Coordinates of N, CA and C in Angstrom, one line a residue:
M4 N -16.3 17.2 78.1 CA -15.6 16.0 78.0 C -15.0 15.6 79.3
T5 N -15.3 14.3 79.8 CA -14.9 13.9 81.0 C -13.4 13.5 81.0
L6 N -12.6 14.0 82.0 CA -11.2 13.7 82.0 C -11.0 12.2 82.4
T7 N -10.1 11.6 81.7 CA -9.7 10.2 82.0 C -8.6 10.2 83.0
L8 N -8.8 9.4 84.1 CA -7.9 9.2 85.2 C -7.6 7.7 85.3
T9 N -6.3 7.4 85.3 CA -5.9 6.0 85.5 C -4.9 5.8 86.6
V10 N -4.9 4.7 87.2 CA -3.9 4.3 88.2 C -3.2 3.1 87.7
S11 N -1.8 3.1 87.6 CA -1.1 2.0 87.1 C -1.1 0.8 88.0
D12 N -0.9 -0.4 87.4 CA -0.9 -1.6 88.1 C 0.3 -1.6 89.1
E13 N 1.4 -0.9 88.7 CA 2.5 -0.9 89.6 C 2.2 -0.2 90.9
V14 N 1.4 0.9 90.8 CA 1.0 1.6 92.0 C 0.1 0.8 92.9
R15 N -0.9 0.2 92.2 CA -1.9 -0.6 93.0 C -1.2 -1.8 93.7
T16 N -0.2 -2.4 93.0 CA 0.5 -3.5 93.6 C 1.4 -3.0 94.8
L17 N 2.0 -1.9 94.7 CA 2.8 -1.4 95.8 C 2.0 -0.9 97.0
V18 N 0.9 -0.3 96.7 CA 0.0 0.3 97.8 C -1.4 -0.2 97.5
P19 N -1.7 -1.4 98.0 CA -3.1 -1.9 97.8 C -4.1 -1.1 98.6
G20 N -5.3 -1.1 98.1 CA -6.3 -0.4 98.8 C -6.5 1.1 98.5
F21 N -5.7 1.6 97.6 CA -5.8 3.0 97.2 C -7.1 3.3 96.4
T22 N -7.8 4.3 96.8 CA -9.0 4.7 96.1 C -9.0 6.2 95.9
A23 N -9.4 6.6 94.7 CA -9.5 8.0 94.3 C -10.9 8.4 93.9
L24 N -11.4 9.5 94.4 CA -12.7 10.0 94.0 C -12.5 11.4 93.3
A25 N -13.0 11.5 92.1 CA -12.9 12.7 91.3 C -14.2 13.5 91.3
I26 N -14.1 14.8 91.4 CA -15.2 15.7 91.3 C -14.9 16.7 90.2
E27 N -15.7 16.7 89.1 CA -15.5 17.6 88.0 C -16.5 18.8 88.2
A28 N -15.9 20.0 88.0 CA -16.8 21.2 88.1 C -16.5 22.1 86.9
H29 N -17.6 22.5 86.3 CA -17.6 23.4 85.1 C -18.4 24.7 85.4
G30 N -17.9 25.8 84.8 CA -18.6 27.1 85.0 C -18.3 27.7 86.3
L31 N -17.1 27.4 86.9 CA -16.7 28.0 88.1 C -16.4 29.5 88.0
V32 N -16.6 30.2 89.1 CA -16.2 31.6 89.2 C -15.3 31.7 90.4
N33 N -14.0 31.9 90.2 CA -13.1 31.9 91.3 C -12.7 33.4 91.7
G34 N -11.9 33.5 92.7 CA -11.5 34.9 93.1 C -10.8 34.8 94.4
P35 N -10.3 36.0 94.9 CA -9.6 36.0 96.1 C -10.4 35.4 97.3
S36 N -9.7 34.9 98.3 CA -10.4 34.4 99.5 C -11.3 35.4 100.0
D37 N -12.4 35.0 100.5 CA -13.4 35.9 101.1 C -13.9 35.4 102.4
E38 N -14.9 36.0 103.0 CA -15.4 35.6 104.3 C -16.0 34.2 104.3
A39 N -16.6 33.8 103.2 CA -17.2 32.5 103.1 C -16.1 31.4 103.1
S40 N -15.1 31.6 102.2 CA -14.1 30.6 102.1 C -13.2 30.5 103.4
S41 N -13.0 31.7 104.0 CA -12.2 31.7 105.3 C -13.0 31.0 106.4
A42 N -14.3 31.1 106.4 CA -15.1 30.4 107.4 C -15.0 28.9 107.2
L43 N -14.9 28.4 106.0 CA -14.7 27.0 105.7 C -13.4 26.5 106.3
L44 N -12.4 27.3 106.2 CA -11.1 26.9 106.7 C -11.1 27.0 108.3
D45 N -11.7 28.0 108.8 CA -11.8 28.1 110.3 C -12.5 26.9 110.9
E46 N -13.6 26.5 110.3 CA -14.4 25.4 110.7 C -13.7 24.1 110.6
A47 N -12.9 24.0 109.5 CA -12.1 22.7 109.3 C -11.1 22.6 110.4
A48 N -10.4 23.7 110.7 CA -9.4 23.7 111.8 C -10.0 23.3 113.1
R49 N -11.2 23.7 113.4 CA -11.9 23.4 114.6 C -12.2 21.9 114.6
R50 N -12.7 21.3 113.5 CA -13.0 19.9 113.4 C -11.7 19.1 113.5
L51 N -10.7 19.5 112.9 CA -9.4 18.8 113.0 C -9.0 18.7 114.5
A52 N -9.0 19.8 115.2 CA -8.5 19.8 116.6 C -9.4 18.8 117.4
E53 N -10.7 18.8 117.1 CA -11.6 17.9 117.8 C -11.3 16.5 117.5
R54 N -11.0 16.2 116.3 CA -10.7 14.8 115.8 C -9.4 14.3 116.5
L55 N -8.4 15.1 116.5 CA -7.1 14.7 117.0 C -7.1 14.6 118.5
D56 N -7.8 15.5 119.2 CA -8.0 15.5 120.6 C -6.6 15.5 121.3
G57 N -5.7 16.3 120.9 CA -4.4 16.4 121.5 C -3.3 15.6 120.8
R58 N -3.7 14.7 119.9 CA -2.7 13.9 119.2 C -2.1 14.8 118.1
T59 N -0.9 14.3 117.5 CA -0.4 15.0 116.4 C -1.0 14.3 115.1
P60 N -0.9 15.0 114.0 CA -1.6 14.5 112.8 C -1.0 13.1 112.4
D61 N 0.3 12.8 112.6 CA 0.9 11.6 112.2 C 0.4 10.4 113.0
Q62 N -0.3 10.7 114.1 CA -0.9 9.6 115.0 C -2.3 9.2 114.5
D63 N -2.8 9.9 113.6 CA -4.1 9.6 113.0 C -3.9 8.3 112.1
P64 N -4.8 7.3 112.1 CA -4.6 6.1 111.3 C -4.5 6.4 109.8
H65 N -5.3 7.3 109.3 CA -5.2 7.6 107.9 C -3.9 8.2 107.5
I66 N -3.4 9.2 108.3 CA -2.1 9.8 108.0 C -1.0 8.8 108.1
A67 N -1.1 7.9 109.1 CA -0.1 6.8 109.3 C -0.1 5.9 108.1
A68 N -1.2 5.7 107.5 CA -1.3 4.8 106.2 C -0.5 5.6 105.1
W69 N -0.7 6.9 105.0 CA -0.1 7.6 103.9 C 1.4 7.7 104.2
R70 N 1.9 7.8 105.4 CA 3.3 7.7 105.7 C 3.9 6.4 105.3
A71 N 3.2 5.3 105.5 CA 3.7 4.0 105.1 C 3.7 3.9 103.6
A72 N 2.8 4.5 102.9 CA 2.8 4.5 101.4 C 4.0 5.3 100.9
Y73 N 4.3 6.4 101.5 CA 5.4 7.2 101.1 C 6.7 6.4 101.3
T74 N 6.8 5.7 102.4 CA 8.0 4.9 102.7 C 8.1 3.8 101.6
A75 N 7.0 3.3 101.2 CA 7.0 2.1 100.2 C 7.7 2.5 98.9
F76 N 7.5 3.8 98.5 CA 8.2 4.2 97.2 C 9.5 4.9 97.4
G77 N 10.0 5.0 98.6 CA 11.3 5.5 98.9 C 11.3 6.9 99.4
A78 N 10.2 7.5 99.6 CA 10.2 8.9 100.2 C 10.3 8.9 101.7
K79 N 10.8 10.0 102.3 CA 10.9 10.1 103.7 C 9.7 10.9 104.2
P80 N 8.7 10.2 104.8 CA 7.5 10.9 105.1 C 7.6 12.1 106.1
S81 N 8.7 12.1 106.9 CA 8.8 13.3 107.8 C 9.5 14.5 107.1
R82 N 10.1 14.2 106.0 CA 10.7 15.3 105.2 C 9.8 15.8 104.1
T83 N 9.2 14.9 103.4 CA 8.3 15.2 102.3 C 6.9 14.7 102.7
R84 N 6.2 15.5 103.4 CA 4.9 15.0 104.0 C 3.8 15.0 102.9
N85 N 2.9 14.1 103.0 CA 1.7 14.1 102.2 C 0.9 15.4 102.4
S86 N 0.1 15.8 101.4 CA -0.5 17.1 101.5 C -1.5 17.2 102.7
A87 N -2.1 16.2 103.1 CA -3.1 16.2 104.2 C -2.4 16.5 105.5
E88 N -1.3 15.8 105.7 CA -0.5 16.0 106.9 C 0.1 17.4 107.0
A89 N 0.7 17.8 105.9 CA 1.3 19.2 105.8 C 0.2 20.2 106.1
L90 N -0.9 20.2 105.6 CA -2.0 21.1 105.8 C -2.5 21.1 107.3
A91 N -2.6 19.9 107.8 CA -3.1 19.7 109.2 C -2.1 20.3 110.1
R92 N -0.8 20.2 109.9 CA 0.2 20.8 110.8 C 0.1 22.3 110.7
R93 N -0.2 22.9 109.5 CA -0.3 24.3 109.4 C -1.6 24.8 110.2
A94 N -2.6 24.0 110.1 CA -3.9 24.3 110.7 C -3.7 24.4 112.2
L95 N -2.9 23.6 112.8 CA -2.7 23.5 114.2 C -1.6 24.5 114.7
A96 N -0.9 25.1 113.8 CA 0.2 26.1 114.1 C -0.4 27.5 114.4
D97 N 0.4 28.3 115.0 CA -0.1 29.7 115.4 C -0.6 30.5 114.2
G98 N 0.1 30.3 113.0 CA -0.3 31.1 111.8 C -1.6 30.6 111.2
G99 N -2.0 29.4 111.4 CA -3.2 28.8 110.9 C -3.1 28.5 109.4
L100 N -4.2 28.2 108.8 CA -4.2 27.8 107.3 C -4.1 29.1 106.4
P101 N -3.3 28.9 105.3 CA -3.2 30.0 104.4 C -4.5 30.2 103.6
R102 N -4.8 31.4 103.2 CA -5.9 31.8 102.4 C -5.3 32.0 101.0
I103 N -5.8 31.2 100.0 CA -5.2 31.2 98.6 C -6.2 31.8 97.7
N104 N -7.3 31.2 97.4 CA -8.4 31.7 96.7 C -9.6 30.9 97.1
R105 N -10.8 31.3 96.6 CA -12.0 30.6 97.1 C -12.0 29.1 96.8
L106 N -11.6 28.7 95.6 CA -11.7 27.3 95.3 C -10.7 26.5 96.0
V107 N -9.4 27.0 96.1 CA -8.4 26.3 96.8 C -8.7 26.2 98.3
D108 N -9.3 27.3 98.9 CA -9.7 27.3 100.3 C -10.7 26.2 100.5
A109 N -11.7 26.0 99.6 CA -12.7 25.1 99.7 C -12.2 23.6 99.8
Y110 N -11.2 23.3 98.9 CA -10.8 21.9 98.9 C -9.7 21.7 100.0
N111 N -9.0 22.8 100.4 CA -8.1 22.6 101.6 C -8.9 22.4 102.9
A112 N -10.0 23.0 103.0 CA -10.9 22.8 104.2 C -11.3 21.4 104.3
I113 N -11.7 20.8 103.1 CA -12.1 19.3 103.2 C -10.9 18.5 103.5
S114 N -9.7 18.8 103.0 CA -8.6 18.0 103.4 C -8.3 18.0 104.9
V115 N -8.4 19.2 105.5 CA -8.1 19.3 106.9 C -9.2 18.7 107.7
A116 N -10.4 18.9 107.4 CA -11.5 18.4 108.2 C -11.6 16.9 108.2
H117 N -11.3 16.3 107.0 CA -11.3 14.8 106.9 C -10.0 14.1 106.9
L118 N -8.9 14.9 107.1 CA -7.5 14.3 107.0 C -7.3 13.4 105.8
I119 N -7.6 14.0 104.7 CA -7.5 13.3 103.4 C -6.8 14.2 102.4
P120 N -5.8 13.7 101.6 CA -5.2 14.5 100.6 C -6.3 14.8 99.5
V121 N -6.3 16.1 99.2 CA -7.3 16.6 98.2 C -6.5 17.6 97.2
G122 N -6.6 17.4 96.0 CA -5.9 18.2 95.0 C -6.9 18.8 94.0
G123 N -6.5 19.9 93.4 CA -7.3 20.5 92.4 C -6.5 20.9 91.2
E124 N -7.0 20.6 90.0 CA -6.3 20.8 88.7 C -7.2 21.6 87.8
D125 N -6.7 22.6 87.1 CA -7.4 23.3 86.1 C -7.6 22.4 84.8
L126 N -8.8 22.1 84.5 CA -9.0 21.2 83.4 C -8.5 21.8 82.1
G127 N -8.5 23.1 81.9 CA -8.1 23.7 80.7 C -6.6 23.6 80.5
R128 N -5.9 23.2 81.5 CA -4.4 23.2 81.4 C -3.9 21.8 81.4
I129 N -4.7 20.8 81.6 CA -4.3 19.4 81.5 C -4.2 18.9 80.1
Q130 N -3.2 18.3 79.7 CA -3.0 17.8 78.4 C -3.2 16.3 78.3
G131 N -4.4 15.9 77.7 CA -4.7 14.5 77.6 C -5.2 13.9 78.9
A132 N -4.9 12.6 79.1 CA -5.4 11.9 80.3 C -4.4 12.2 81.5
M133 N -4.9 11.9 82.7 CA -4.0 12.0 83.9 C -3.8 10.6 84.4
R134 N -2.5 10.3 84.8 CA -2.1 9.0 85.2 C -1.3 9.0 86.5
L135 N -1.6 8.1 87.4 CA -0.8 7.9 88.6 C 0.2 6.7 88.3
V136 N 1.4 7.0 88.3 CA 2.4 6.0 87.8 C 3.7 6.1 88.7
R137 N 4.5 5.1 88.6 CA 5.9 5.1 89.1 C 6.8 5.7 88.0
A138 N 7.5 6.8 88.4 CA 8.2 7.5 87.4 C 9.5 6.7 86.9
T139 N 9.8 7.0 85.7 CA 11.1 6.5 85.1 C 12.3 7.4 85.6
G140 N 12.0 8.6 85.9 CA 13.0 9.6 86.2 C 13.3 10.6 85.1
D141 N 12.7 10.3 83.9 CA 12.9 11.2 82.7 C 11.8 12.2 82.6
E142 N 10.7 12.0 83.2 CA 9.6 12.9 83.0 C 9.9 14.4 83.5
P143 N 9.5 15.4 82.8 CA 9.7 16.8 83.2 C 8.7 17.2 84.2
F144 N 9.2 18.0 85.2 CA 8.3 18.6 86.2 C 8.7 20.1 86.2
V145 N 7.8 20.9 85.6 CA 8.1 22.3 85.5 C 7.6 23.0 86.8
T146 N 8.5 23.7 87.4 CA 8.2 24.4 88.7 C 9.0 25.7 88.7
T147 N 9.0 26.4 89.8 CA 9.7 27.6 89.9 C 10.7 27.6 91.1
A148 N 11.8 28.2 90.9 CA 12.8 28.3 92.0 C 13.5 29.7 91.9
G149 N 13.4 30.4 93.0 CA 14.0 31.7 93.0 C 13.3 32.7 92.1
G150 N 12.0 32.4 91.8 CA 11.2 33.3 91.0 C 11.3 33.0 89.5
A151 N 12.1 32.0 89.1 CA 12.3 31.6 87.7 C 11.8 30.2 87.5
E152 N 11.3 30.0 86.2 CA 10.9 28.7 85.9 C 12.0 27.7 85.7
T153 N 11.9 26.5 86.2 CA 12.9 25.5 86.1 C 12.3 24.2 85.9
V154 N 13.1 23.2 85.4 CA 12.6 21.9 85.1 C 13.3 20.9 86.0
E155 N 12.6 20.1 86.8 CA 13.1 19.1 87.6 C 12.7 17.7 87.1
H156 N 13.2 16.7 87.6 CA 12.8 15.3 87.2 C 12.6 14.5 88.5
P157 N 11.5 13.7 88.5 CA 11.3 12.8 89.7 C 12.4 11.8 89.8
E158 N 12.5 11.2 91.0 CA 13.4 10.1 91.2 C 12.8 8.8 90.5
P159 N 13.6 7.9 90.0 CA 13.1 6.7 89.4 C 12.3 5.9 90.5
G160 N 11.1 5.5 90.2 CA 10.3 4.7 91.1 C 9.4 5.6 91.9
E161 N 9.6 6.9 91.9 CA 8.7 7.8 92.7 C 7.3 7.8 92.1
I162 N 6.3 7.8 92.9 CA 4.9 7.9 92.5 C 4.5 9.3 92.1
V163 N 4.0 9.5 90.9 CA 3.7 10.9 90.5 C 2.4 10.8 89.7
W164 N 1.7 12.0 89.7 CA 0.6 12.2 88.8 C 1.2 12.9 87.6
C165 N 0.8 12.5 86.4 CA 1.3 13.2 85.2 C 0.2 13.2 84.1
D166 N 0.4 14.1 83.1 CA -0.4 14.1 81.9 C 0.5 13.9 80.7
E167 N 0.0 14.2 79.5 CA 0.8 14.0 78.4 C 2.0 15.0 78.3
E168 N 2.0 16.0 79.0 CA 3.1 17.0 78.9 C 4.2 16.8 80.0
G169 N 3.8 16.1 81.1 CA 4.8 15.9 82.1 C 4.1 15.7 83.5
V170 N 4.9 15.8 84.5 CA 4.5 15.6 85.9 C 3.6 16.8 86.3
T171 N 2.5 16.5 86.9 CA 1.7 17.6 87.5 C 1.8 17.6 89.0
C172 N 2.2 16.5 89.6 CA 2.3 16.5 91.1 C 3.4 15.5 91.5
R173 N 4.4 15.9 92.2 CA 5.5 15.0 92.6 C 5.1 14.3 93.9
R174 N 5.8 13.1 94.1 CA 5.6 12.3 95.3 C 4.2 12.2 95.7
W175 N 3.4 11.7 94.7 CA 2.0 11.4 94.9 C 1.2 12.7 95.0
N176 N 1.2 13.3 96.2 CA 0.4 14.5 96.5 C 1.2 15.5 97.3
W177 N 2.5 15.4 97.2 CA 3.4 16.3 98.0 C 3.5 17.7 97.4
R178 N 3.8 17.8 96.1 CA 4.1 19.1 95.5 C 3.6 19.2 94.1
Q179 N 2.5 20.1 94.0 CA 1.9 20.3 92.7 C 2.7 21.3 91.9
G180 N 2.7 21.1 90.6 CA 3.4 22.1 89.7 C 2.5 23.2 89.4
P181 N 3.0 24.4 89.0 CA 2.2 25.6 88.8 C 1.4 25.5 87.5
R182 N 1.9 24.6 86.5 CA 1.2 24.6 85.2 C -0.3 24.3 85.3
T183 N -0.7 23.4 86.1 CA -2.1 23.0 86.1 C -2.9 23.5 87.4
R184 N -2.2 24.3 88.2 CA -2.9 24.6 89.5 C -4.1 25.6 89.2
I185 N -5.0 25.6 90.2 CA -6.1 26.5 90.1 C -5.8 27.9 90.5
D186 N -6.2 28.8 89.7 CA -5.9 30.2 90.0 C -7.2 31.0 89.8
D187 N -7.1 32.3 89.9 CA -8.3 33.2 89.8 C -9.0 33.1 88.5
D188 N -8.3 32.6 87.4 CA -9.0 32.5 86.1 C -9.6 31.2 85.8
T189 N -9.5 30.2 86.7 CA -10.0 28.9 86.5 C -11.5 28.9 86.4
V190 N -12.0 28.2 85.3 CA -13.5 28.0 85.2 C -13.9 26.6 85.2
D191 N -13.0 25.7 84.8 CA -13.3 24.2 84.8 C -12.2 23.5 85.6
A192 N -12.5 22.6 86.5 CA -11.5 22.0 87.3 C -11.9 20.6 87.7
V193 N -10.9 19.8 88.0 CA -11.2 18.5 88.6 C -10.5 18.5 90.0
F194 N -11.2 17.9 91.0 CA -10.7 17.8 92.3 C -10.6 16.3 92.7
L195 N -9.5 16.0 93.2 CA -9.2 14.6 93.4 C -9.0 14.3 94.9
L196 N -9.8 13.4 95.5 CA -9.7 13.0 96.9 C -9.1 11.6 96.9
E197 N -8.0 11.4 97.7 CA -7.3 10.2 97.6 C -7.3 9.5 99.0
S198 N -7.7 8.3 99.1 CA -7.8 7.6 100.4 C -7.1 6.2 100.4
L199 N -6.7 5.8 101.6 CA -6.1 4.5 101.8 C -6.9 3.9 103.0
A200 N -6.8 2.5 103.1 CA -7.4 1.9 104.3 C -6.5 2.5 105.5
P201 N -7.2 2.8 106.6 CA -8.5 2.3 107.1 C -9.7 3.3 106.7
M202 N -9.5 4.3 105.9 CA -10.6 5.1 105.5 C -11.5 4.3 104.6
T203 N -12.8 4.3 104.9 CA -13.8 3.5 104.2 C -14.3 4.3 103.0
R204 N -15.0 3.5 102.1 CA -15.6 4.1 100.9 C -16.7 5.1 101.3
D205 N -17.5 4.8 102.4 CA -18.5 5.7 102.8 C -17.9 7.0 103.3
E206 N -16.8 6.9 104.0 CA -16.1 8.1 104.5 C -15.5 9.0 103.4
L207 N -15.0 8.3 102.4 CA -14.5 9.0 101.2 C -15.7 9.7 100.5
L208 N -16.8 9.0 100.3 CA -17.9 9.6 99.6 C -18.5 10.8 100.4
A209 N -18.5 10.7 101.7 CA -18.9 11.8 102.6 C -18.1 13.0 102.4
A210 N -16.8 12.8 102.3 CA -15.8 14.0 102.1 C -16.1 14.6 100.7
G211 N -16.3 13.7 99.7 CA -16.6 14.2 98.4 C -17.9 15.0 98.3
A212 N -18.9 14.5 99.0 CA -20.2 15.2 99.0 C -20.1 16.6 99.6
E213 N -19.3 16.6 100.7 CA -19.1 17.9 101.4 C -18.3 18.9 100.5
L214 N -17.3 18.4 99.8 CA -16.6 19.3 98.9 C -17.5 19.8 97.8
A215 N -18.4 18.9 97.2 CA -19.3 19.4 96.2 C -20.2 20.5 96.7
E216 N -20.7 20.3 97.9 CA -21.5 21.3 98.6 C -20.8 22.6 98.8
S217 N -19.5 22.5 99.2 CA -18.7 23.7 99.4 C -18.4 24.5 98.2
L218 N -18.2 23.7 97.1 CA -17.9 24.4 95.8 C -19.1 25.1 95.3
G219 N -20.3 24.5 95.6 CA -21.5 25.2 95.2 C -21.7 26.5 96.0
K220 N -21.2 26.6 97.2 CA -21.4 27.8 98.0 C -20.4 28.9 97.6
V221 N -19.2 28.5 97.3 CA -18.2 29.5 96.9 C -18.3 29.9 95.5
S222 N -18.9 29.1 94.7 CA -19.1 29.4 93.2 C -20.5 29.0 92.8
P223 N -21.5 29.7 93.2 CA -22.9 29.4 92.8 C -23.1 29.3 91.3
G224 N -23.8 28.3 90.9 CA -24.1 28.1 89.5 C -23.2 27.1 88.8
A225 N -22.1 26.7 89.4 CA -21.2 25.7 88.8 C -21.9 24.4 88.6
R226 N -21.5 23.7 87.6 CA -22.1 22.4 87.3 C -21.1 21.3 87.9
I227 N -21.5 20.6 88.9 CA -20.6 19.7 89.6 C -21.0 18.3 89.5
T228 N -20.1 17.4 89.2 CA -20.3 16.0 89.0 C -19.4 15.2 89.9
V229 N -19.9 14.4 90.8 CA -19.1 13.5 91.6 C -19.0 12.1 91.0
R230 N -17.8 11.7 90.6 CA -17.7 10.4 89.9 C -17.5 9.3 90.9
D231 N -17.8 8.1 90.4 CA -17.7 6.9 91.3 C -16.2 6.7 91.7
P232 N -15.9 6.3 92.9 CA -14.5 6.0 93.3 C -13.9 5.0 92.5
E233 N -12.6 5.1 92.2 CA -11.8 4.2 91.4 C -10.7 3.5 92.3

C-alpha cells in the first residue's frame, strides 16, 4: 500500500515553490555500515567540496533558500540548521560524515552530494498518512534525553512532519524522532527528498534517481518506486 503524503496549504502559502519527491522501497535488507556505504559517503564529501569550491554551505543558493524558509516559520537557521546544511558542515569537518547503517549512509550521501534535505522513515512504524503542517503546539514528539524517553511539543506555527500518532520530524527536517527512523531491522521505507527554488525539478529528479540506484547497490533485490514530485 502506497503511503499518503500531503503538504498543507498553510505551508505552501508560507514557503511557495516547495517540492517533495518520495521514493518507496520494499524488501530492504539493512545492516551496519560497510565498505560500499562508506564509499558512497566519501564520494559525496568529495563532490560537496568540489561544488562549494571554498565557500561555506550557507553560501550555496539552495541552502540559502532553506535558511529563508526556516526564518519564515520562526526558527533560527544558524541554531537549528536544516538537515542538508548540518550534514554538509560535518562532511567538511575533520571528523567527516558519521557512519550509521547502510540505508542511512545511502541517503545521507545523496543529501551531501546534492545539498538537499533527505529523510528516511520506516514504513512499518508510520501510523496512517504523513502530513507537513504548521503545528498547533499540542502535538506530541517522542524523543530521548539523557538516555530516557521523553515527550516534547513543537512551538505553535512550527513546520513539522507528522502522522496519526504525532510528530515524526521537528522544524521541517531538523530533528527526526526515534519512533519511525530507519534501523537495522527496517525492511520497508520511504525516503523523502525536499527542494526549494532555485533547485529545479530536473535536479530533484536526478537526485532521486541516484538515491534509487544507491539503494539498489546497498540492498540488492529491493523493490524501489520513485513517485512523481509533489
